[in-house]
Tab-separated table of C-alpha atoms in Angstrom:
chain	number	residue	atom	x	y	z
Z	149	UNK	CA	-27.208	1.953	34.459
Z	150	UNK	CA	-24.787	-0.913	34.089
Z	151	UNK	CA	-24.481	-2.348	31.531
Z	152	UNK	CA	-23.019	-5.646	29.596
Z	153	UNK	CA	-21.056	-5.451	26.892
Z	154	UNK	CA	-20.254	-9.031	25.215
Z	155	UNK	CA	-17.615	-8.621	22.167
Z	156	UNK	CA	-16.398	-5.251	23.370
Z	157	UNK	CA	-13.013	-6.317	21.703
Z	158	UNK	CA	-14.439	-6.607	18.360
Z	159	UNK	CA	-15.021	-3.552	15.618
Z	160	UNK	CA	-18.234	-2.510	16.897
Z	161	UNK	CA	-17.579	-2.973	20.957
Z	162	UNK	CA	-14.418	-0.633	20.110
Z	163	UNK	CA	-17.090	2.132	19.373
Z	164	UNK	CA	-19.757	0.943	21.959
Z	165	UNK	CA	-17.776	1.379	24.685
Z	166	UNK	CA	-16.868	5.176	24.443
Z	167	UNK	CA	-20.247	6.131	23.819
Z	168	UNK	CA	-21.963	4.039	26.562
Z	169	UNK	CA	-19.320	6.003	29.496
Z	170	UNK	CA	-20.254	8.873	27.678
Z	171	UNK	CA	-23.702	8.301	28.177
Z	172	UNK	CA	-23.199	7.994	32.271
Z	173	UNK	CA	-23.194	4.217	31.923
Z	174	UNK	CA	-21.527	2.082	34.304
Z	175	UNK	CA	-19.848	-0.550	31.817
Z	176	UNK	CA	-18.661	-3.988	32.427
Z	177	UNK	CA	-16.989	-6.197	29.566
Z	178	UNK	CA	-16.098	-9.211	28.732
Z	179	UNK	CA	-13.496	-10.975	27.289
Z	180	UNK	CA	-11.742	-14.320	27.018
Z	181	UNK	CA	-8.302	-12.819	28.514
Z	182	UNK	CA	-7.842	-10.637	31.184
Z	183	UNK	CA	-7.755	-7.239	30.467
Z	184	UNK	CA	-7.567	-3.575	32.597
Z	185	UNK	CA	-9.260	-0.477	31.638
Z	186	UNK	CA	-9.376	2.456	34.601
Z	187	UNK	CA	-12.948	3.259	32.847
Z	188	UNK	CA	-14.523	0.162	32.344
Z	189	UNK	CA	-14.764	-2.886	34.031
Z	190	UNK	CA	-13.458	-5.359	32.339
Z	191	UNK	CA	-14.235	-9.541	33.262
Z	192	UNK	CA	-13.332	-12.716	31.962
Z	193	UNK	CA	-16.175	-14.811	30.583
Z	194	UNK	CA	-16.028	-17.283	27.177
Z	195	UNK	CA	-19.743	-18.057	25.544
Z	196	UNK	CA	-17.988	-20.947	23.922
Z	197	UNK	CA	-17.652	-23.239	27.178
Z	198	UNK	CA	-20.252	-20.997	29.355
Z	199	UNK	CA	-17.300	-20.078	31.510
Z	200	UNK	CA	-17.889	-17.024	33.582
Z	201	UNK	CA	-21.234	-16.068	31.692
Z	202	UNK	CA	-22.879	-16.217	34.952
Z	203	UNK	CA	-20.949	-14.069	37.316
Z	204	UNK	CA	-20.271	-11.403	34.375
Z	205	UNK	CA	-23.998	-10.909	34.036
Z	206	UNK	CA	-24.415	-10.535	38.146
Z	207	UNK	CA	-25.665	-7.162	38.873
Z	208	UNK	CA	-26.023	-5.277	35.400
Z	209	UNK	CA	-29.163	-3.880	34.666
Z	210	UNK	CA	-28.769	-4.491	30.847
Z	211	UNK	CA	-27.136	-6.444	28.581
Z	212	UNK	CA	-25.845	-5.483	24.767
Z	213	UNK	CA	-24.716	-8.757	23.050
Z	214	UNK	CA	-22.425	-7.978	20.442
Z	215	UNK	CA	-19.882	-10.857	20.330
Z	216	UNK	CA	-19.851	-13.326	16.767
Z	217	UNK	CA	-17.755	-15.721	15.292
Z	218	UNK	CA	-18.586	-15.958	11.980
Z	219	UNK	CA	-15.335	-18.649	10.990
Z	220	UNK	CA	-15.281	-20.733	13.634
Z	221	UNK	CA	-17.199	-22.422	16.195
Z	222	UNK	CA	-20.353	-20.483	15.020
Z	223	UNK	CA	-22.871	-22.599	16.430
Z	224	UNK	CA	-21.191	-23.150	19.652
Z	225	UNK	CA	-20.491	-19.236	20.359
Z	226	UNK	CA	-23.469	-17.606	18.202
Z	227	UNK	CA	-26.443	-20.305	19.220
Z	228	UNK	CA	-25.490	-22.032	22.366
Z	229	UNK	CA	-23.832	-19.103	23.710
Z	230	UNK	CA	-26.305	-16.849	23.464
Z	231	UNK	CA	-28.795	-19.734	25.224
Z	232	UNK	CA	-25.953	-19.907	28.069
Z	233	UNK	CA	-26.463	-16.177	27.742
Z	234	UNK	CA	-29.853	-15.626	28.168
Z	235	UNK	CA	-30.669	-18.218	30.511
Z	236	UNK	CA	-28.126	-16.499	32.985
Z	237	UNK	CA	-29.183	-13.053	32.466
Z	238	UNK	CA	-32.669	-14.225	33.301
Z	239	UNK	CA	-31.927	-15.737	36.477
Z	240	UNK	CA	-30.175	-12.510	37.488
Z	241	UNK	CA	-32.697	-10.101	37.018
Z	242	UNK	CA	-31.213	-8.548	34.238
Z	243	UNK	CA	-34.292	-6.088	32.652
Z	244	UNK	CA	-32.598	-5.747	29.086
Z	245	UNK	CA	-30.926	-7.701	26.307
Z	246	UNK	CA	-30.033	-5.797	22.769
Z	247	UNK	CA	-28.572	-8.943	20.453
Z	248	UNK	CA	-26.946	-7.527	17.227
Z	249	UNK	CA	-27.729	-9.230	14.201
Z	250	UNK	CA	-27.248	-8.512	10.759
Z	251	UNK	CA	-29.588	-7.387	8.002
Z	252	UNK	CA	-30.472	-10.400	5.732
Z	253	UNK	CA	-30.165	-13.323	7.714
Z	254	UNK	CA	-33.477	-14.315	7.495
Z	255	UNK	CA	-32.862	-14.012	3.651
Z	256	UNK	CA	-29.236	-14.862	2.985
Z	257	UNK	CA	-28.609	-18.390	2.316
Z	258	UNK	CA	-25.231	-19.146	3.876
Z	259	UNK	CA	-24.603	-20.767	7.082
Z	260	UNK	CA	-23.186	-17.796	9.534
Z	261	UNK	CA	-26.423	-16.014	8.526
Z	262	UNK	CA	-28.665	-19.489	9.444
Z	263	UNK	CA	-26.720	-19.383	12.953
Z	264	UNK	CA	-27.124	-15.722	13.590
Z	265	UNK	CA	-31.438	-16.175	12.950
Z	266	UNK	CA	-31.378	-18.885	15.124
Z	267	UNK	CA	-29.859	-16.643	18.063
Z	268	UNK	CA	-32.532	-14.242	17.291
Z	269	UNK	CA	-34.699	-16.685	17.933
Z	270	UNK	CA	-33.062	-17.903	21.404
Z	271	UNK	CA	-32.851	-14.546	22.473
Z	272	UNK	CA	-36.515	-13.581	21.511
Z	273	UNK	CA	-38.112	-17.240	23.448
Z	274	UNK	CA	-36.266	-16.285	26.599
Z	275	UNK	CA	-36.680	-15.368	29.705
Z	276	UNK	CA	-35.166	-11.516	29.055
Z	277	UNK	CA	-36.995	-8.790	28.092
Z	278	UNK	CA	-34.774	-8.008	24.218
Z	279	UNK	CA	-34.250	-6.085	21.283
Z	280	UNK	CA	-32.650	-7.094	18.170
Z	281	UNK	CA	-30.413	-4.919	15.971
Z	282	UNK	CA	-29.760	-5.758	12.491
Z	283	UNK	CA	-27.488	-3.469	11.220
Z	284	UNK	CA	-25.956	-3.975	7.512
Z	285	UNK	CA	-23.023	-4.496	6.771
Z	286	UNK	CA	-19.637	-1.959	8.035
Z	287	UNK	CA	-18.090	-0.562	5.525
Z	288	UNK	CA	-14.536	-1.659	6.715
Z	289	UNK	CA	-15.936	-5.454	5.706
Z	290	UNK	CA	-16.130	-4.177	2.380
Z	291	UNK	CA	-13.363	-2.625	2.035
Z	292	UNK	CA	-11.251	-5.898	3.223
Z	293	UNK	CA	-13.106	-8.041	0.854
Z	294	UNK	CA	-12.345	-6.004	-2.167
Z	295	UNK	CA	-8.699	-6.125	-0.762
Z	296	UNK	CA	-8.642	-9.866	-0.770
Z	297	UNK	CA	-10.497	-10.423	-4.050
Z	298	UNK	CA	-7.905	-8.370	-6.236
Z	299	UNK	CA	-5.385	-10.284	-4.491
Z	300	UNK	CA	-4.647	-11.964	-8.004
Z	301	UNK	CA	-4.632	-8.542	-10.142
Z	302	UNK	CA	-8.181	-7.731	-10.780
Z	303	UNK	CA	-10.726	-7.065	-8.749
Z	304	UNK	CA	-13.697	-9.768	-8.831
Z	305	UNK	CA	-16.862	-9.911	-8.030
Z	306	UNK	CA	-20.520	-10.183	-9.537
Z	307	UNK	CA	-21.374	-6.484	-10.583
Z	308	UNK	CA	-24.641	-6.458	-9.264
Z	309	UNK	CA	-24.767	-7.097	-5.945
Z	310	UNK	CA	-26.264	-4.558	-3.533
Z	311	UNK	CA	-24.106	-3.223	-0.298
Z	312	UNK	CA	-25.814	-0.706	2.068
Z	313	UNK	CA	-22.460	0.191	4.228
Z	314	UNK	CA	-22.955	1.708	7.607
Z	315	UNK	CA	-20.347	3.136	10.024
Z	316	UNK	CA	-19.848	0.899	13.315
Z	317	UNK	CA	-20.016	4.557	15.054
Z	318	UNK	CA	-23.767	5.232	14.217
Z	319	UNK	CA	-24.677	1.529	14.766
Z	320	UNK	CA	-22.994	1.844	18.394
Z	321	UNK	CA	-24.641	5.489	18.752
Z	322	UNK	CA	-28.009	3.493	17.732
Z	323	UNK	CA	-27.944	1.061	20.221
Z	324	UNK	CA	-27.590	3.277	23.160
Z	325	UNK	CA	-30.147	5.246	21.735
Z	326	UNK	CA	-32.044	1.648	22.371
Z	327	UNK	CA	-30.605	0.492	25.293
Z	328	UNK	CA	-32.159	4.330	26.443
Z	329	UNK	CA	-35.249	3.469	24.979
Z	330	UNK	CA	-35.816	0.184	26.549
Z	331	UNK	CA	-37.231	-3.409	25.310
Z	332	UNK	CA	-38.626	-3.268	22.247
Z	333	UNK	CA	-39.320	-7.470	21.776
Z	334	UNK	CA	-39.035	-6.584	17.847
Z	335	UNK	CA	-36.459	-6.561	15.599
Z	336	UNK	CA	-35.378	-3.202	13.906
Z	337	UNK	CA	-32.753	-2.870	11.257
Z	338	UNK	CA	-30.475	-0.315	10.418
Z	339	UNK	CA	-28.427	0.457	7.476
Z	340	UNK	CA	-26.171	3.030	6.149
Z	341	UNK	CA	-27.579	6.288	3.297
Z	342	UNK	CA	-27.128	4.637	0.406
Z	343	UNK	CA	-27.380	1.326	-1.756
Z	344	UNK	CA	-24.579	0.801	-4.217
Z	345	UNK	CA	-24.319	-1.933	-6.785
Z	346	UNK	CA	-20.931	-3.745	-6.114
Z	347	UNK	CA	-19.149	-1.802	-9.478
Z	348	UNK	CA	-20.146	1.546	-8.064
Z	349	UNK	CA	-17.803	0.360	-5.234
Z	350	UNK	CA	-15.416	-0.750	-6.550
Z	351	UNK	CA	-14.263	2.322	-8.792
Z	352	UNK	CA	-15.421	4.443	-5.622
Z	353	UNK	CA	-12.394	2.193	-3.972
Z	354	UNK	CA	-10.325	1.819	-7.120
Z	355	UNK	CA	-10.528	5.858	-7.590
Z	356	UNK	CA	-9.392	6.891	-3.511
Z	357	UNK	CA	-6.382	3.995	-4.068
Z	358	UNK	CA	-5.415	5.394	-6.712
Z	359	UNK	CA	-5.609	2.063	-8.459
Z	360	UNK	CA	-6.186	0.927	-12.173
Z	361	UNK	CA	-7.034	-2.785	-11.429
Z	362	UNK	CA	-9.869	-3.630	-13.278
Z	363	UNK	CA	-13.245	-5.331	-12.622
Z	364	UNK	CA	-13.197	-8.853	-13.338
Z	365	UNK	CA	-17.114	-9.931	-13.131
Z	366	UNK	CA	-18.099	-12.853	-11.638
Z	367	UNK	CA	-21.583	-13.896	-11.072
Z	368	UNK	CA	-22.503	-15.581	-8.016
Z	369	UNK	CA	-24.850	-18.532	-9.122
Z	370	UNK	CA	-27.782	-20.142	-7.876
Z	371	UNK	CA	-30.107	-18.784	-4.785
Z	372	UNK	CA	-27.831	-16.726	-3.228
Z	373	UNK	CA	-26.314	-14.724	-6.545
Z	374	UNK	CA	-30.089	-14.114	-6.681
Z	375	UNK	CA	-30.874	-13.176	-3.018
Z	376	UNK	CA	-27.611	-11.195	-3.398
Z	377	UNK	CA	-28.194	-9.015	-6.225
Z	378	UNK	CA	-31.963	-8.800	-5.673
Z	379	UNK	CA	-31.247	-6.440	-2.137
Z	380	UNK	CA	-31.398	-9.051	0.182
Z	381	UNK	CA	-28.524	-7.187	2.236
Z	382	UNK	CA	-29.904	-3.803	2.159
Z	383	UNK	CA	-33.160	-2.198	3.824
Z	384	UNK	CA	-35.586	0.525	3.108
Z	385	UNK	CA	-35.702	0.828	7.158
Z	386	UNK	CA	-35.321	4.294	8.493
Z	387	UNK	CA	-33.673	6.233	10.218
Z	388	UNK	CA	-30.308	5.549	8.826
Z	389	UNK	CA	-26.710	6.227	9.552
Z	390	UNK	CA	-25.365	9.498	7.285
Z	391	UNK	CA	-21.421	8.187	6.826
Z	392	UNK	CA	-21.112	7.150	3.086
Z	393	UNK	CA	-18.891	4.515	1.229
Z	394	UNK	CA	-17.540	8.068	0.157
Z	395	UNK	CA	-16.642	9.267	3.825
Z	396	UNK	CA	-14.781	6.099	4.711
Z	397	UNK	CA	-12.688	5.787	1.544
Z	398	UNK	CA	-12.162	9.418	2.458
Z	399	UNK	CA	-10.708	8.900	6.039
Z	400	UNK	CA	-8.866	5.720	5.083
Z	401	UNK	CA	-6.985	6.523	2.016
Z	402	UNK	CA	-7.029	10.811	1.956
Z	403	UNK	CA	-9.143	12.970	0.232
Z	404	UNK	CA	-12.483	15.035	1.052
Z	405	UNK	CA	-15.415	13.759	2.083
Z	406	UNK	CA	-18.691	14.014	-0.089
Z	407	UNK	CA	-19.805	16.543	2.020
């Protein structure tokens, strides 16, 4: 089959790619520069201005929709992109579209996660037959956040927040396991083994750097400290990826894994 990946710069394109050749896809990318790849087959298209979104969706049998910009231009590349999207993978024919969202936007008040519902929505009213992916969040977000928010000495944060880190590997494993499976028109989410409170996670982190910063706690007020610490980035949904906050501190700093 070939296949569409949008994003397949970005974290989790980096580990879709791979797995889709290894799967006997045919894949096509896109990106806003030119770029060559003997394995894949690699086109210029920008969902920001609509620019080459038409002739990068010509001929593919399915689309995965992976690309996000959560600090800039959000509604221009995460809403009317994915419309520019859609619309021209439904006048090609295409059979499949697999959008990947994130777990807790219909919960999460802040803005990004607003956008990223509302392109749920585009892709689910159009013409394509879809899937949506929520996966939660990677555990290499996590790991740059706690490096930016002990910038200042201590580490700070509200204590009880809820993370449910997955690897971008099993979320990219997932979604050819959908792409295989074919339109689902529902939305499935998919999160990593285990829910830790934002402390456990941080002397997890402090622990594999080695690091005697300590916790500064900070609760996040209003709705979303609420939303937040209540689970609303976490699911019960199953399966789930196996990689642990554990295993990535682990392959990133040294050390065993849990297992």
């Amino acid at each position: 089959m070939r296949v569409l990946v949008t994003g397949a710069g970005g974290r989790l394109g980096r580990a879709v790619l791979p797995r889709l050749l290894d799967a006997g896809h045919t894949v096509r990318a896109t990106s806003r520069r030119p770029r060559t790849d003997a394995a894949v087959e690699w086109v210029v298209a920008d969902l920001a201005t609509g620019h080459g979104v038409a002739a990068a969706v010509g001929g593919v049998a399915a689309v995965l929709h992976l690309a996000s910009s959560p600090n800039r231009r959000t509604h221009q590349i995460d809403v009317l992109g994915t419309r520019e999207l859609v619309r021209a993978a439904g006048a090609a024919g295409v059979g499949h579209l697999v959008y990947v969202s994130i777990v807790g936007v219909d919960r999460v008040p802040i803005p990004y996660y607003r956008h990223k519902l509302a392109a749920e929505r585009v892709v689910a009213a159009g013409p394509v037959p879809w899937s949506v992916l929520r996966a939660t969040q990677f555990p290499q977000f996590l790991d740059d956040m706690l490096v930016a928010s002990s910038r200042l000495g201590p580490v700070i944060g509200d204590r009880a927040v809820l993370a449910q880190p997955v690897d971008p590997d099993e979320v990219a494993a997932r979604l050819v396991e959908r792409l295989a499976t074919g339109p689902s028109r529902d939305v499935e989410e998919y999160g990593g083994p285990e829910v830790l409170r934002f402390d456990e996670a941080v002397r997890a982190w402090k622990a594999a750097r080695r690091s005697r910063r300590p916790l500064l706690p900070v609760r996040i007020p209003g709705r979303l400290g609420r939303v937040l610490r209540s689970g609303g980035l976490v699911t019960e949904a199953t399966p789930r990826g196996s990689l642990t906050w554990a295993d990535h501190l682990a392959d990133t700093y040294g050390g065993t894994r849990a297992r």
